[in-house]
JSON list of C-alpha atoms in Angstrom, two decimals:
[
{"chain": "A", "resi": 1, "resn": "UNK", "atom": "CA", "xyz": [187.33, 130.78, -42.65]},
{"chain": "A", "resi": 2, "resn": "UNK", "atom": "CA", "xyz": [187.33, 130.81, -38.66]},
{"chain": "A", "resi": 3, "resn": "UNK", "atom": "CA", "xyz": [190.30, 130.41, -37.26]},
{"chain": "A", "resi": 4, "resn": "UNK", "atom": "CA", "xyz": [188.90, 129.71, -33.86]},
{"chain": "A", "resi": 5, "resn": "UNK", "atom": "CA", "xyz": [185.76, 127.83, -32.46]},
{"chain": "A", "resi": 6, "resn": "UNK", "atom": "CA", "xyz": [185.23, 131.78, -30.53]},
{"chain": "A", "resi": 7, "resn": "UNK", "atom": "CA", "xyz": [185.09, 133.44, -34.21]},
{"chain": "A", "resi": 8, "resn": "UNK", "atom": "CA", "xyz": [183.26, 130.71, -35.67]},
{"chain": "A", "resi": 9, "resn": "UNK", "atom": "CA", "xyz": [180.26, 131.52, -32.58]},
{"chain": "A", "resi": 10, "resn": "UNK", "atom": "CA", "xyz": [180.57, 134.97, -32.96]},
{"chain": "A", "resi": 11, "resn": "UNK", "atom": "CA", "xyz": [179.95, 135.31, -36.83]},
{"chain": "A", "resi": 12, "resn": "UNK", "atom": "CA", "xyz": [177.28, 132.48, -36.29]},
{"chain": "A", "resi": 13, "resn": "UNK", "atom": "CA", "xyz": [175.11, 134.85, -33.95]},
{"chain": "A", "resi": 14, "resn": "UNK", "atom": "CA", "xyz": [175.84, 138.00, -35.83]},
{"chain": "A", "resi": 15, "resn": "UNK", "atom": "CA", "xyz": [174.79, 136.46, -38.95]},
{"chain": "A", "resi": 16, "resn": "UNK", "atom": "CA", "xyz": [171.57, 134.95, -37.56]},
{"chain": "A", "resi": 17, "resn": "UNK", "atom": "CA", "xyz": [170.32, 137.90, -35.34]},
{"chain": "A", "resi": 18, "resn": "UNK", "atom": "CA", "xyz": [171.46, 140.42, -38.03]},
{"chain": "A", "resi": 19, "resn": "UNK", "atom": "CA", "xyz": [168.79, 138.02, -40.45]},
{"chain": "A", "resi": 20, "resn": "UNK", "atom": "CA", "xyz": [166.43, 138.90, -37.98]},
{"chain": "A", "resi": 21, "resn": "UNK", "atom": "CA", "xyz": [167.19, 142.39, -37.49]},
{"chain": "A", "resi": 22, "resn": "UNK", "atom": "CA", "xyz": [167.60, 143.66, -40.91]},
{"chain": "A", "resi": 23, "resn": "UNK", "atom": "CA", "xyz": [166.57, 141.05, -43.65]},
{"chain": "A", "resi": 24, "resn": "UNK", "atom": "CA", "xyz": [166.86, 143.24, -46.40]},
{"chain": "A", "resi": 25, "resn": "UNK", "atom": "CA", "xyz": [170.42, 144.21, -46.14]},
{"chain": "A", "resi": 26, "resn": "UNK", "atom": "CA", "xyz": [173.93, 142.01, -46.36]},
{"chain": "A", "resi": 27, "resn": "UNK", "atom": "CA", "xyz": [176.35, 142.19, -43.43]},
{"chain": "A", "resi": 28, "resn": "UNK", "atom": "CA", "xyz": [179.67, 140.64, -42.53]},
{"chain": "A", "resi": 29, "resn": "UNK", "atom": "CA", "xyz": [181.48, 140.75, -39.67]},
{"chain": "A", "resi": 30, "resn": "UNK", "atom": "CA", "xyz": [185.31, 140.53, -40.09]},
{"chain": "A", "resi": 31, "resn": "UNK", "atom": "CA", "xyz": [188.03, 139.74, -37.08]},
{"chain": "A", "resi": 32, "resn": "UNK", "atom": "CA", "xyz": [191.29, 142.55, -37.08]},
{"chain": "A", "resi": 33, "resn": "UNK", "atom": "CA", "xyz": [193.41, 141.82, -34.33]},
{"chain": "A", "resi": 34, "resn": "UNK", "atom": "CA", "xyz": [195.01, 145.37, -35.66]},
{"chain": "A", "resi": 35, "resn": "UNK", "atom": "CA", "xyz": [191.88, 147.42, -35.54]},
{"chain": "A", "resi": 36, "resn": "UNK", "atom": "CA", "xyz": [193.06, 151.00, -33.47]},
{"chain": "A", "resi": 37, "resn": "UNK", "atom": "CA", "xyz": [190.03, 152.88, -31.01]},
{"chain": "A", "resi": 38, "resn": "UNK", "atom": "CA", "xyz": [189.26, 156.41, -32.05]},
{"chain": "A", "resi": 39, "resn": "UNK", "atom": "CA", "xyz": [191.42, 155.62, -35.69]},
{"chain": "A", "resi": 40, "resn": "UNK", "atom": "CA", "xyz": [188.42, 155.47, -38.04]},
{"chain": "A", "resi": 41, "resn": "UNK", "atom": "CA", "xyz": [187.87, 155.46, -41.73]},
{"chain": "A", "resi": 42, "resn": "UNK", "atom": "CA", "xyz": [185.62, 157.96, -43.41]},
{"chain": "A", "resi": 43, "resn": "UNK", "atom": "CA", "xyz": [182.28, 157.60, -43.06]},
{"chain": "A", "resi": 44, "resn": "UNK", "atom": "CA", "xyz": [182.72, 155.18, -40.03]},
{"chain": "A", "resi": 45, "resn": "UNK", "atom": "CA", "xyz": [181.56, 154.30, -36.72]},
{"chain": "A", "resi": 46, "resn": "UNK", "atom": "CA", "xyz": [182.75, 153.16, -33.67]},
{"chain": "A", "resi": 47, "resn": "UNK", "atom": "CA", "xyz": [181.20, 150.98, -30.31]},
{"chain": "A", "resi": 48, "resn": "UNK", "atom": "CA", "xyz": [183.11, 149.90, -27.86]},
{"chain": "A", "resi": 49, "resn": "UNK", "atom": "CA", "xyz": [181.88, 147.10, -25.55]},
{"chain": "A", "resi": 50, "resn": "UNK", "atom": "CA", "xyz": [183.89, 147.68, -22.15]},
{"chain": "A", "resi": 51, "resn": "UNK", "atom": "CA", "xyz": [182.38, 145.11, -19.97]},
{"chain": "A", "resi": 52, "resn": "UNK", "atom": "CA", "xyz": [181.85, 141.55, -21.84]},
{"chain": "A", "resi": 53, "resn": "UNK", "atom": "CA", "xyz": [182.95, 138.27, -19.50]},
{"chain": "A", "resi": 54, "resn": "UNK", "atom": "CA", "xyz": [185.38, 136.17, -20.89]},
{"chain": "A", "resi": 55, "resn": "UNK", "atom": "CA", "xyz": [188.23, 133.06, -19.82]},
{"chain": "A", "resi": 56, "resn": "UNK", "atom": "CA", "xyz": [191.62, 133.18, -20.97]},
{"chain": "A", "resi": 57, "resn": "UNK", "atom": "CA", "xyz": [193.98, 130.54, -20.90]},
{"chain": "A", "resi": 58, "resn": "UNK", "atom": "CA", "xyz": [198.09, 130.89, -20.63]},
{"chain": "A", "resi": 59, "resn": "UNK", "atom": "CA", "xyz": [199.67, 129.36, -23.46]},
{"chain": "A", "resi": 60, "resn": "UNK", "atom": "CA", "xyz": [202.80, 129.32, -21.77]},
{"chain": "A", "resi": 61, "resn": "UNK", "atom": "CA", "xyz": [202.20, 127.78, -18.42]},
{"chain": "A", "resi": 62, "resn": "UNK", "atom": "CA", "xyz": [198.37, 126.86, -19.25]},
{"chain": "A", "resi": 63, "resn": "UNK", "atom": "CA", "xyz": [197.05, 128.78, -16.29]},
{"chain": "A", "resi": 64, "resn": "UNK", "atom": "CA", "xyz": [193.94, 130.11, -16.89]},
{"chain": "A", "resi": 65, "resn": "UNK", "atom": "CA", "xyz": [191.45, 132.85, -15.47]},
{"chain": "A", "resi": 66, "resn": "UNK", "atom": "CA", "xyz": [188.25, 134.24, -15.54]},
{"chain": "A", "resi": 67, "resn": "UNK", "atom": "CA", "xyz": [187.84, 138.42, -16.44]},
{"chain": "A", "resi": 68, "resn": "UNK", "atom": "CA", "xyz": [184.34, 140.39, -16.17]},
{"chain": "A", "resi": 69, "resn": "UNK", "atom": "CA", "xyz": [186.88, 143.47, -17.75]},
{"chain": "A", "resi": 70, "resn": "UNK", "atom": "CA", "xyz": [187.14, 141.90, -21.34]},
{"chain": "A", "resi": 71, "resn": "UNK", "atom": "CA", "xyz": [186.88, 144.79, -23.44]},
{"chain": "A", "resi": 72, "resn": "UNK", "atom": "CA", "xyz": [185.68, 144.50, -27.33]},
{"chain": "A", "resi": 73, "resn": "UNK", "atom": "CA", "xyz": [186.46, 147.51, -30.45]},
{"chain": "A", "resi": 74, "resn": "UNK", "atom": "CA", "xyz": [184.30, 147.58, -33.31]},
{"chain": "A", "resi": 75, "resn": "UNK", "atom": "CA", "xyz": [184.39, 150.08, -36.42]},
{"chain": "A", "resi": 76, "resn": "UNK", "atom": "CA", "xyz": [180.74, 149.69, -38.23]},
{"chain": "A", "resi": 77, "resn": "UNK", "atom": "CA", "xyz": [179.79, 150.84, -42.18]},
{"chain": "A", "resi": 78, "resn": "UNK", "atom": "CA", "xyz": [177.30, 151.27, -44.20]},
{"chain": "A", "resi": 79, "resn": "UNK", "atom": "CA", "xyz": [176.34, 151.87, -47.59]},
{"chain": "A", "resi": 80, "resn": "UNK", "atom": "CA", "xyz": [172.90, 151.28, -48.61]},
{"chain": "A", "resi": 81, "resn": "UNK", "atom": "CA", "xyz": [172.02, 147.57, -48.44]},
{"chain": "A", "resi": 82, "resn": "UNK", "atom": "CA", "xyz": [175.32, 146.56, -47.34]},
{"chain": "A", "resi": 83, "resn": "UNK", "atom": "CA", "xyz": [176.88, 147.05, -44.33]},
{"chain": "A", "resi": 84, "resn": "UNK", "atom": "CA", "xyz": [180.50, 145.74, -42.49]},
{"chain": "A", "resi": 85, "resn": "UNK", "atom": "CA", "xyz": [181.68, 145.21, -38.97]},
{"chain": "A", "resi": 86, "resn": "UNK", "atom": "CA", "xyz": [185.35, 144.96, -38.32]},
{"chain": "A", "resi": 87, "resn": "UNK", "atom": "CA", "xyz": [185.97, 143.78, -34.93]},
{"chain": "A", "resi": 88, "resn": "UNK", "atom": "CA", "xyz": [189.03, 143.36, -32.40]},
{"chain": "A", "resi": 89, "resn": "UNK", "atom": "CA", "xyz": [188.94, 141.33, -29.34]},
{"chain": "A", "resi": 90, "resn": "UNK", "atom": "CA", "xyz": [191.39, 142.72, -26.96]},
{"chain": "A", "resi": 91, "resn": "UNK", "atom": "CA", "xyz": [194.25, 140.51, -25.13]},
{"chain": "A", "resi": 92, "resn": "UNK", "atom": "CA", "xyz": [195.85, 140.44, -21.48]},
{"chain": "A", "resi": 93, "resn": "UNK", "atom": "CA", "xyz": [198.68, 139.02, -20.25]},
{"chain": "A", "resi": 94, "resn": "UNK", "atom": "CA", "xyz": [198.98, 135.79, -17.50]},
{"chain": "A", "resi": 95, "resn": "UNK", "atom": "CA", "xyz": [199.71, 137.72, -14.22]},
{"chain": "A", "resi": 96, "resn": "UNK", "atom": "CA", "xyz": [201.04, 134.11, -13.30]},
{"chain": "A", "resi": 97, "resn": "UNK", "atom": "CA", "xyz": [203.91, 133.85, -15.18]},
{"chain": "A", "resi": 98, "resn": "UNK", "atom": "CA", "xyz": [205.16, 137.23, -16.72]},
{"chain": "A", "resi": 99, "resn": "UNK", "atom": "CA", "xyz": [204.91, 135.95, -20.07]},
{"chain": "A", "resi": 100, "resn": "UNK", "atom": "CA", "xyz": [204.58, 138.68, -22.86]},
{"chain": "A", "resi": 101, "resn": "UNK", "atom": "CA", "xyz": [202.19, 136.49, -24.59]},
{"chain": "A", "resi": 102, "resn": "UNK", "atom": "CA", "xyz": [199.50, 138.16, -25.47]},
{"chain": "A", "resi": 103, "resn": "UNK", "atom": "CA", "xyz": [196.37, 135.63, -25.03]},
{"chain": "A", "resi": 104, "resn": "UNK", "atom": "CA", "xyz": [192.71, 135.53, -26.52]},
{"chain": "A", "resi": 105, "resn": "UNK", "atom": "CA", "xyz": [189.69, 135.16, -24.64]},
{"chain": "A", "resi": 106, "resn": "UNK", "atom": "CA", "xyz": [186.98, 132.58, -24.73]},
{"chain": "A", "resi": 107, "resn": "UNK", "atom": "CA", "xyz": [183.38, 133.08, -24.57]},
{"chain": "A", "resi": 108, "resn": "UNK", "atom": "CA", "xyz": [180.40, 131.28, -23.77]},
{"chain": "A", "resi": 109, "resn": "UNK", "atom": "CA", "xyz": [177.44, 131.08, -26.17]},
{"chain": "A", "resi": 110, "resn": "UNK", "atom": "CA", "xyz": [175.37, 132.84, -24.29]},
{"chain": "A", "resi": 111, "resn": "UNK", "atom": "CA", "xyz": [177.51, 135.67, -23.34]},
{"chain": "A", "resi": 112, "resn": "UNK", "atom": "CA", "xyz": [177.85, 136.26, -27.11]},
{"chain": "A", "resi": 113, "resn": "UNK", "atom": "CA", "xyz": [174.44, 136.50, -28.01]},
{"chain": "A", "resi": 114, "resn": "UNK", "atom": "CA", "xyz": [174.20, 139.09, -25.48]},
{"chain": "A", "resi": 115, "resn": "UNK", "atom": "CA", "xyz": [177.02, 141.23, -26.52]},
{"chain": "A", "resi": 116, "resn": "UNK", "atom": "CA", "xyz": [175.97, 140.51, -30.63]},
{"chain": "A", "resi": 117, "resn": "UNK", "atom": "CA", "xyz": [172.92, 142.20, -28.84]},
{"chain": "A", "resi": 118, "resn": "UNK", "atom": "CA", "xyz": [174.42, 145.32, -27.91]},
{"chain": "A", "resi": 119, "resn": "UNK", "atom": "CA", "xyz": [176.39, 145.44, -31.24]},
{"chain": "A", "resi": 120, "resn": "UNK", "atom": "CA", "xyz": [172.91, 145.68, -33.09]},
{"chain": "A", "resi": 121, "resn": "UNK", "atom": "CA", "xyz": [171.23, 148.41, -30.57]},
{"chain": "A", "resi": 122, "resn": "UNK", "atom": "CA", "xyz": [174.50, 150.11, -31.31]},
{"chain": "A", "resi": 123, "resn": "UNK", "atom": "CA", "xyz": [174.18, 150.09, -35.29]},
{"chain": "A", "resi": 124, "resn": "UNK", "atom": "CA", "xyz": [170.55, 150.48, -35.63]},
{"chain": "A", "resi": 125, "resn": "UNK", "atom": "CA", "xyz": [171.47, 153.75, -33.79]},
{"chain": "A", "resi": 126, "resn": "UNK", "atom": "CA", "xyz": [174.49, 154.98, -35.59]},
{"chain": "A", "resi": 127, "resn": "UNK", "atom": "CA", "xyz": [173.96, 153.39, -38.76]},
{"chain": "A", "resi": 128, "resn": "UNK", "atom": "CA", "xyz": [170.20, 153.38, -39.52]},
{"chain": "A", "resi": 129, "resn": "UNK", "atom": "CA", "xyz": [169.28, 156.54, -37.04]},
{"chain": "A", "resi": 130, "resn": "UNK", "atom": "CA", "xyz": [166.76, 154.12, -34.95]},
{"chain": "A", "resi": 131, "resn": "UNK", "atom": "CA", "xyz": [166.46, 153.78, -31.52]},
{"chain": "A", "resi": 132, "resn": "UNK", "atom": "CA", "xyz": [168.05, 150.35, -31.07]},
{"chain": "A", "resi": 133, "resn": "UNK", "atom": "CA", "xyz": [167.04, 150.53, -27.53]},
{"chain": "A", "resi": 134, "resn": "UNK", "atom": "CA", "xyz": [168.48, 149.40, -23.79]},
{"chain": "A", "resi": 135, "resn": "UNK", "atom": "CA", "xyz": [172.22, 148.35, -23.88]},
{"chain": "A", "resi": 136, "resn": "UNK", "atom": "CA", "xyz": [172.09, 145.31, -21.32]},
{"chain": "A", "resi": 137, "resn": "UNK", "atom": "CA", "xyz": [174.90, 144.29, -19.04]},
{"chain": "A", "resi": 138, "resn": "UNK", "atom": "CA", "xyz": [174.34, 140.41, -17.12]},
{"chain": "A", "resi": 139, "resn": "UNK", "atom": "CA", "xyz": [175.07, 141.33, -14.13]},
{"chain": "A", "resi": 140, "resn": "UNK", "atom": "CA", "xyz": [174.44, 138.28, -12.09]},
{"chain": "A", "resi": 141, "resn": "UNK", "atom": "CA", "xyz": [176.37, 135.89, -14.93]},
{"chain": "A", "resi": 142, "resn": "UNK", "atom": "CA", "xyz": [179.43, 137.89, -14.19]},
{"chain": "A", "resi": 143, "resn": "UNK", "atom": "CA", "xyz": [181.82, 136.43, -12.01]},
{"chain": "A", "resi": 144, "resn": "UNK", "atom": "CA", "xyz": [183.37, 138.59, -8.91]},
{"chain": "A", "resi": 145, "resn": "UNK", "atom": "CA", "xyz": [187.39, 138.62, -10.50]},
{"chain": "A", "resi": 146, "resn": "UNK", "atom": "CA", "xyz": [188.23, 140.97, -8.28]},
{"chain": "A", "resi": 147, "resn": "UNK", "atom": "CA", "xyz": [190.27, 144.42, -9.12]},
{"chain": "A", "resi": 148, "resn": "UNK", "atom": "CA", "xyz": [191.29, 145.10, -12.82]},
{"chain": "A", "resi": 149, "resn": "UNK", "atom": "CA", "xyz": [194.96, 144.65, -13.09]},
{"chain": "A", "resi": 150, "resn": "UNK", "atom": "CA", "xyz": [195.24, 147.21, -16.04]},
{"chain": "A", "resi": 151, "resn": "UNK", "atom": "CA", "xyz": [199.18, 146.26, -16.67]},
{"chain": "A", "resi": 152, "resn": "UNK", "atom": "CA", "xyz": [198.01, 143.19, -17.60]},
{"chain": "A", "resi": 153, "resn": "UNK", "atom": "CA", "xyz": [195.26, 144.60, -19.87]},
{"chain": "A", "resi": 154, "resn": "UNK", "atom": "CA", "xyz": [195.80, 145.08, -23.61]},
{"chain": "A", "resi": 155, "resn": "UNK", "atom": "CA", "xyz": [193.25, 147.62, -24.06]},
{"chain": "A", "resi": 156, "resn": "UNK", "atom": "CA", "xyz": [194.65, 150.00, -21.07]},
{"chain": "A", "resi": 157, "resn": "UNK", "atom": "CA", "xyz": [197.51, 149.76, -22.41]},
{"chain": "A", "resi": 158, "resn": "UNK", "atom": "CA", "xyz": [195.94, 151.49, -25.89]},
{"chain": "A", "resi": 159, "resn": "UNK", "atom": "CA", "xyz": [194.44, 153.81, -23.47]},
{"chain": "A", "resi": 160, "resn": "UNK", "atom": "CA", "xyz": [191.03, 152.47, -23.30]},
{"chain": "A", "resi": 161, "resn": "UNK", "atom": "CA", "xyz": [188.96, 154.09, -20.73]},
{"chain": "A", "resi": 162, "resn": "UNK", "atom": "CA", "xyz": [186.93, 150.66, -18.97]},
{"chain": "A", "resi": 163, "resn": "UNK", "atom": "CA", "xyz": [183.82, 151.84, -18.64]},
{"chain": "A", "resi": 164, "resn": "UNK", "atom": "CA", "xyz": [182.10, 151.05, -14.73]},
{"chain": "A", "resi": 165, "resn": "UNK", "atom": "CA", "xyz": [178.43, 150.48, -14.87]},
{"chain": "A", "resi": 166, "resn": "UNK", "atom": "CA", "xyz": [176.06, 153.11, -12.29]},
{"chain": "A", "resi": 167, "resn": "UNK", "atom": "CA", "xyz": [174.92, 151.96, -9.15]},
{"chain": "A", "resi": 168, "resn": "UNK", "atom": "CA", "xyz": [171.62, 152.36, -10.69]},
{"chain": "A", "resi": 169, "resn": "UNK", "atom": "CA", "xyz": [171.70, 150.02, -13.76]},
{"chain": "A", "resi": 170, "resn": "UNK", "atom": "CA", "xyz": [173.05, 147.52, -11.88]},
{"chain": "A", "resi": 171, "resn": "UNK", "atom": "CA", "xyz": [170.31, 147.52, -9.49]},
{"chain": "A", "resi": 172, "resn": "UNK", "atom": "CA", "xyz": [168.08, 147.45, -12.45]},
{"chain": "A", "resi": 173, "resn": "UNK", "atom": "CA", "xyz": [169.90, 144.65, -14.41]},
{"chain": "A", "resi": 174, "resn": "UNK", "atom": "CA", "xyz": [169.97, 142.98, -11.20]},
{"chain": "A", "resi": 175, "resn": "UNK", "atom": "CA", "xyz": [166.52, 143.05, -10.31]},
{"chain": "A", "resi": 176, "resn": "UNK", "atom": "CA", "xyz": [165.69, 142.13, -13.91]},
{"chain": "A", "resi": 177, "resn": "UNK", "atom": "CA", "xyz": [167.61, 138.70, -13.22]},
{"chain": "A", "resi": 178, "resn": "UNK", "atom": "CA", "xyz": [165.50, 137.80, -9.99]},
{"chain": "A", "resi": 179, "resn": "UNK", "atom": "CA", "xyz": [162.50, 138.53, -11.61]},
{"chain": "A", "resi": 180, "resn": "UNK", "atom": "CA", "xyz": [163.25, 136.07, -14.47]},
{"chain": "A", "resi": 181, "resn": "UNK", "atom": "CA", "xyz": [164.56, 133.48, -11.77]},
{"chain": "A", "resi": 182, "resn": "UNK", "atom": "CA", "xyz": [161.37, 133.98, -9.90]},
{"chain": "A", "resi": 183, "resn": "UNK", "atom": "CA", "xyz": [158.96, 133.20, -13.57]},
{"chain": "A", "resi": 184, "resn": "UNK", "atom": "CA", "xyz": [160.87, 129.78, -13.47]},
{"chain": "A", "resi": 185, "resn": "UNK", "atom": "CA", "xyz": [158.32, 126.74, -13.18]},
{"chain": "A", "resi": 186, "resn": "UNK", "atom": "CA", "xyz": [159.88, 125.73, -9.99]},
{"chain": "A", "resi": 187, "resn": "UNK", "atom": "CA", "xyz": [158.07, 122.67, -7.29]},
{"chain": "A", "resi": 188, "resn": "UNK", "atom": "CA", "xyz": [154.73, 123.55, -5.81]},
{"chain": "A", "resi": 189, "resn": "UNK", "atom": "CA", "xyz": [155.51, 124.03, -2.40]},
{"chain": "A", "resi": 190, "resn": "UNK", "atom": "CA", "xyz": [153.51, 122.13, 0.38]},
{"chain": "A", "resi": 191, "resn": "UNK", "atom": "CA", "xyz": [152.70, 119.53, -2.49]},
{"chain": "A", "resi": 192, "resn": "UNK", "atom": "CA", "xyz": [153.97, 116.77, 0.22]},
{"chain": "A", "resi": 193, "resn": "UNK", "atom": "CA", "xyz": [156.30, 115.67, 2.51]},
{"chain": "A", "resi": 194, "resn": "UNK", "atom": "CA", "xyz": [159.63, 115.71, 1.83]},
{"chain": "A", "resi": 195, "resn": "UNK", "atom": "CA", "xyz": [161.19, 112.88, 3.64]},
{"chain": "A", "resi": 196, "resn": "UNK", "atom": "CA", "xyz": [165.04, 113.58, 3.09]},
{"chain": "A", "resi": 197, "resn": "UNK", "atom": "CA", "xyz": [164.76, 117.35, 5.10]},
{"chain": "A", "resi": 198, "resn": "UNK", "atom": "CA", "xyz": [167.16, 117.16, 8.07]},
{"chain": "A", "resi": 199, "resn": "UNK", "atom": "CA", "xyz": [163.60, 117.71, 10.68]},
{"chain": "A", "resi": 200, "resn": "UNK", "atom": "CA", "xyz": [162.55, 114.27, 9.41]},
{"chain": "A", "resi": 201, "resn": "UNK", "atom": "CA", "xyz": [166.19, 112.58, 8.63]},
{"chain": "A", "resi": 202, "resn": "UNK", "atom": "CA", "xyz": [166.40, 113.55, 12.97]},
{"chain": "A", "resi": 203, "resn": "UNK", "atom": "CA", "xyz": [163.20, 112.38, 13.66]},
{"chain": "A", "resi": 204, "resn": "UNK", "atom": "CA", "xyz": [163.68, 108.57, 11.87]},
{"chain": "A", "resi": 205, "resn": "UNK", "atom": "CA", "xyz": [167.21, 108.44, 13.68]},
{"chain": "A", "resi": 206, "resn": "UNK", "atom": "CA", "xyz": [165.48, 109.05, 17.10]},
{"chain": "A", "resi": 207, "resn": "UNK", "atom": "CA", "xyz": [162.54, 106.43, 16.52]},
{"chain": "A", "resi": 208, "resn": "UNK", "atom": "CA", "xyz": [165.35, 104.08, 15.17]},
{"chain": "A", "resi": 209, "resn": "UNK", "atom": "CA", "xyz": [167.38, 104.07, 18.50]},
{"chain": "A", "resi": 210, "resn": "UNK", "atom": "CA", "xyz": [164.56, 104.26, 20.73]},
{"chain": "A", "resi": 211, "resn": "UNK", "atom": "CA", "xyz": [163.08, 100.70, 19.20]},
{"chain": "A", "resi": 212, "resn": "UNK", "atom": "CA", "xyz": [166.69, 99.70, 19.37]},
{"chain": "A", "resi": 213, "resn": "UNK", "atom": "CA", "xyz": [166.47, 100.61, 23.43]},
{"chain": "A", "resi": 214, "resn": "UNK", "atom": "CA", "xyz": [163.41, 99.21, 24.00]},
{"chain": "A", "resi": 215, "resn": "UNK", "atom": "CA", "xyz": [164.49, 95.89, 22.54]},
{"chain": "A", "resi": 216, "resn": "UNK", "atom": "CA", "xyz": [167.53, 95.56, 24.78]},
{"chain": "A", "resi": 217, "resn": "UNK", "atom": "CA", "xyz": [165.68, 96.29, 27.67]},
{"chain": "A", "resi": 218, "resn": "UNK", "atom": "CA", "xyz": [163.14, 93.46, 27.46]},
{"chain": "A", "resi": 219, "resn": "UNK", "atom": "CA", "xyz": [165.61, 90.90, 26.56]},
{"chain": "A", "resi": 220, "resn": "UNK", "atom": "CA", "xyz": [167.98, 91.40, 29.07]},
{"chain": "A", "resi": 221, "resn": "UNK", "atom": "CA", "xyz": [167.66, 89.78, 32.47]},
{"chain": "A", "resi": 222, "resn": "UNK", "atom": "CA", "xyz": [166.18, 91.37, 35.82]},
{"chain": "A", "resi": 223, "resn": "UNK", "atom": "CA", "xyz": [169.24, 91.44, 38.55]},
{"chain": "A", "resi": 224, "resn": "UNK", "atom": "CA", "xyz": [167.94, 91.79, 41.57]}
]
């Protein structure tokens, strides 16, 4: 059972991509808000996603804010045609009102599917010995929140390392983005006038008060 409309998205994804990605074998992805880094069963795995996007919102004094630093723990297993994630969403605290509340993050769809992404390239490596291929990072979705406040941050706290992205993948990530902007089917550009640009707004305001001058000037009457 979900116990939030976050959970419910992120087993939805998992469960379809994972359909996708390995049809053959069963997989279930369970939440454990008490899941440690580095403490691992036998046998198990672990990926850490350092840099997913999230919102939080104060349950105390309902302010809310936006953090590019949201870092998700996982701990993956497998044994032959069945496999289990155990995952952990990690917390911070409002910086607004000092409250030692603890509060989840919120994600958007779309965010998710990228990060469920990640979490497959990461156990087709570990767990099937593929190459799951590029871990990808949307740069230009993430918003600019400024420095991480790490005594705010649960998973500093536990002594998670956030990992900071190279100059160079960013460039490529970034890159990749206006590329895929630039493929949109955008308007053809000369295809005809456009008669709400500020040139043409000017030059209908200038005709407008010159008829207006001209009219004034023939009805009034000669002095001499």
């Amino acid at each position: 059972m979900c116990t939030s409309l976050t959970t419910c998205e992120w087993k939805k994804v998992f469960y379809e991509k994972m359909e996708v990605a390995k049809p053959a074998d069963s997989w279930e992805l369970i939440i454990d808000p008490n899941l440690k880094p580095s403490e691992l069963a036998p046998g198990w795995k672990q990926y850490v996603e350092q840099h997913a996007s999230g919102r939080f919102h104060c349950s105390w004094c309902w302010h809310t804010w936006q953090s590019a630093h949201v870092v998700i723990l996982f701990h993956l297993d497998r044994a032959r045609r069945m496999g289990s994630v155990r995952m952990r969403v990690f917390k911070q605290l409002c910086y607004e009102c000092g409250s030692a509340r603890q509060d989840e993050s919120s994600m958007l769809e779309e965010n998710i599917e990228g990060l469920v992404d990640n979490l497959i390239t990461s156990l087709r490596e570990q767990c099937y010995g593929e190459d799951g291929g590029q871990y990808r990072i949307h740069v230009a979705s993430r918003p600019d929140s400024g420095p991480h406040r790490t005594e705010f941050c649960e998973a500093c706290q536990e002594g998670i390392v956030h990992w900071k992205p190279s100059e160079k993948l960013l460039e490529e990530e970034a890159t990749a983005y206006t590329f895929s902007e630039a493929s949109k089917p955008r308007a053809q550009a000369g295809s005809g006038y456009n008669f709400l640009s500020l040139r043409w707004c000017l030059f209908w305001a200038s005709l407008c008060l010159l008829v207006v001058y001209l009219q004034f000037s023939f009805r009034s009457p000669a002095f001499l």
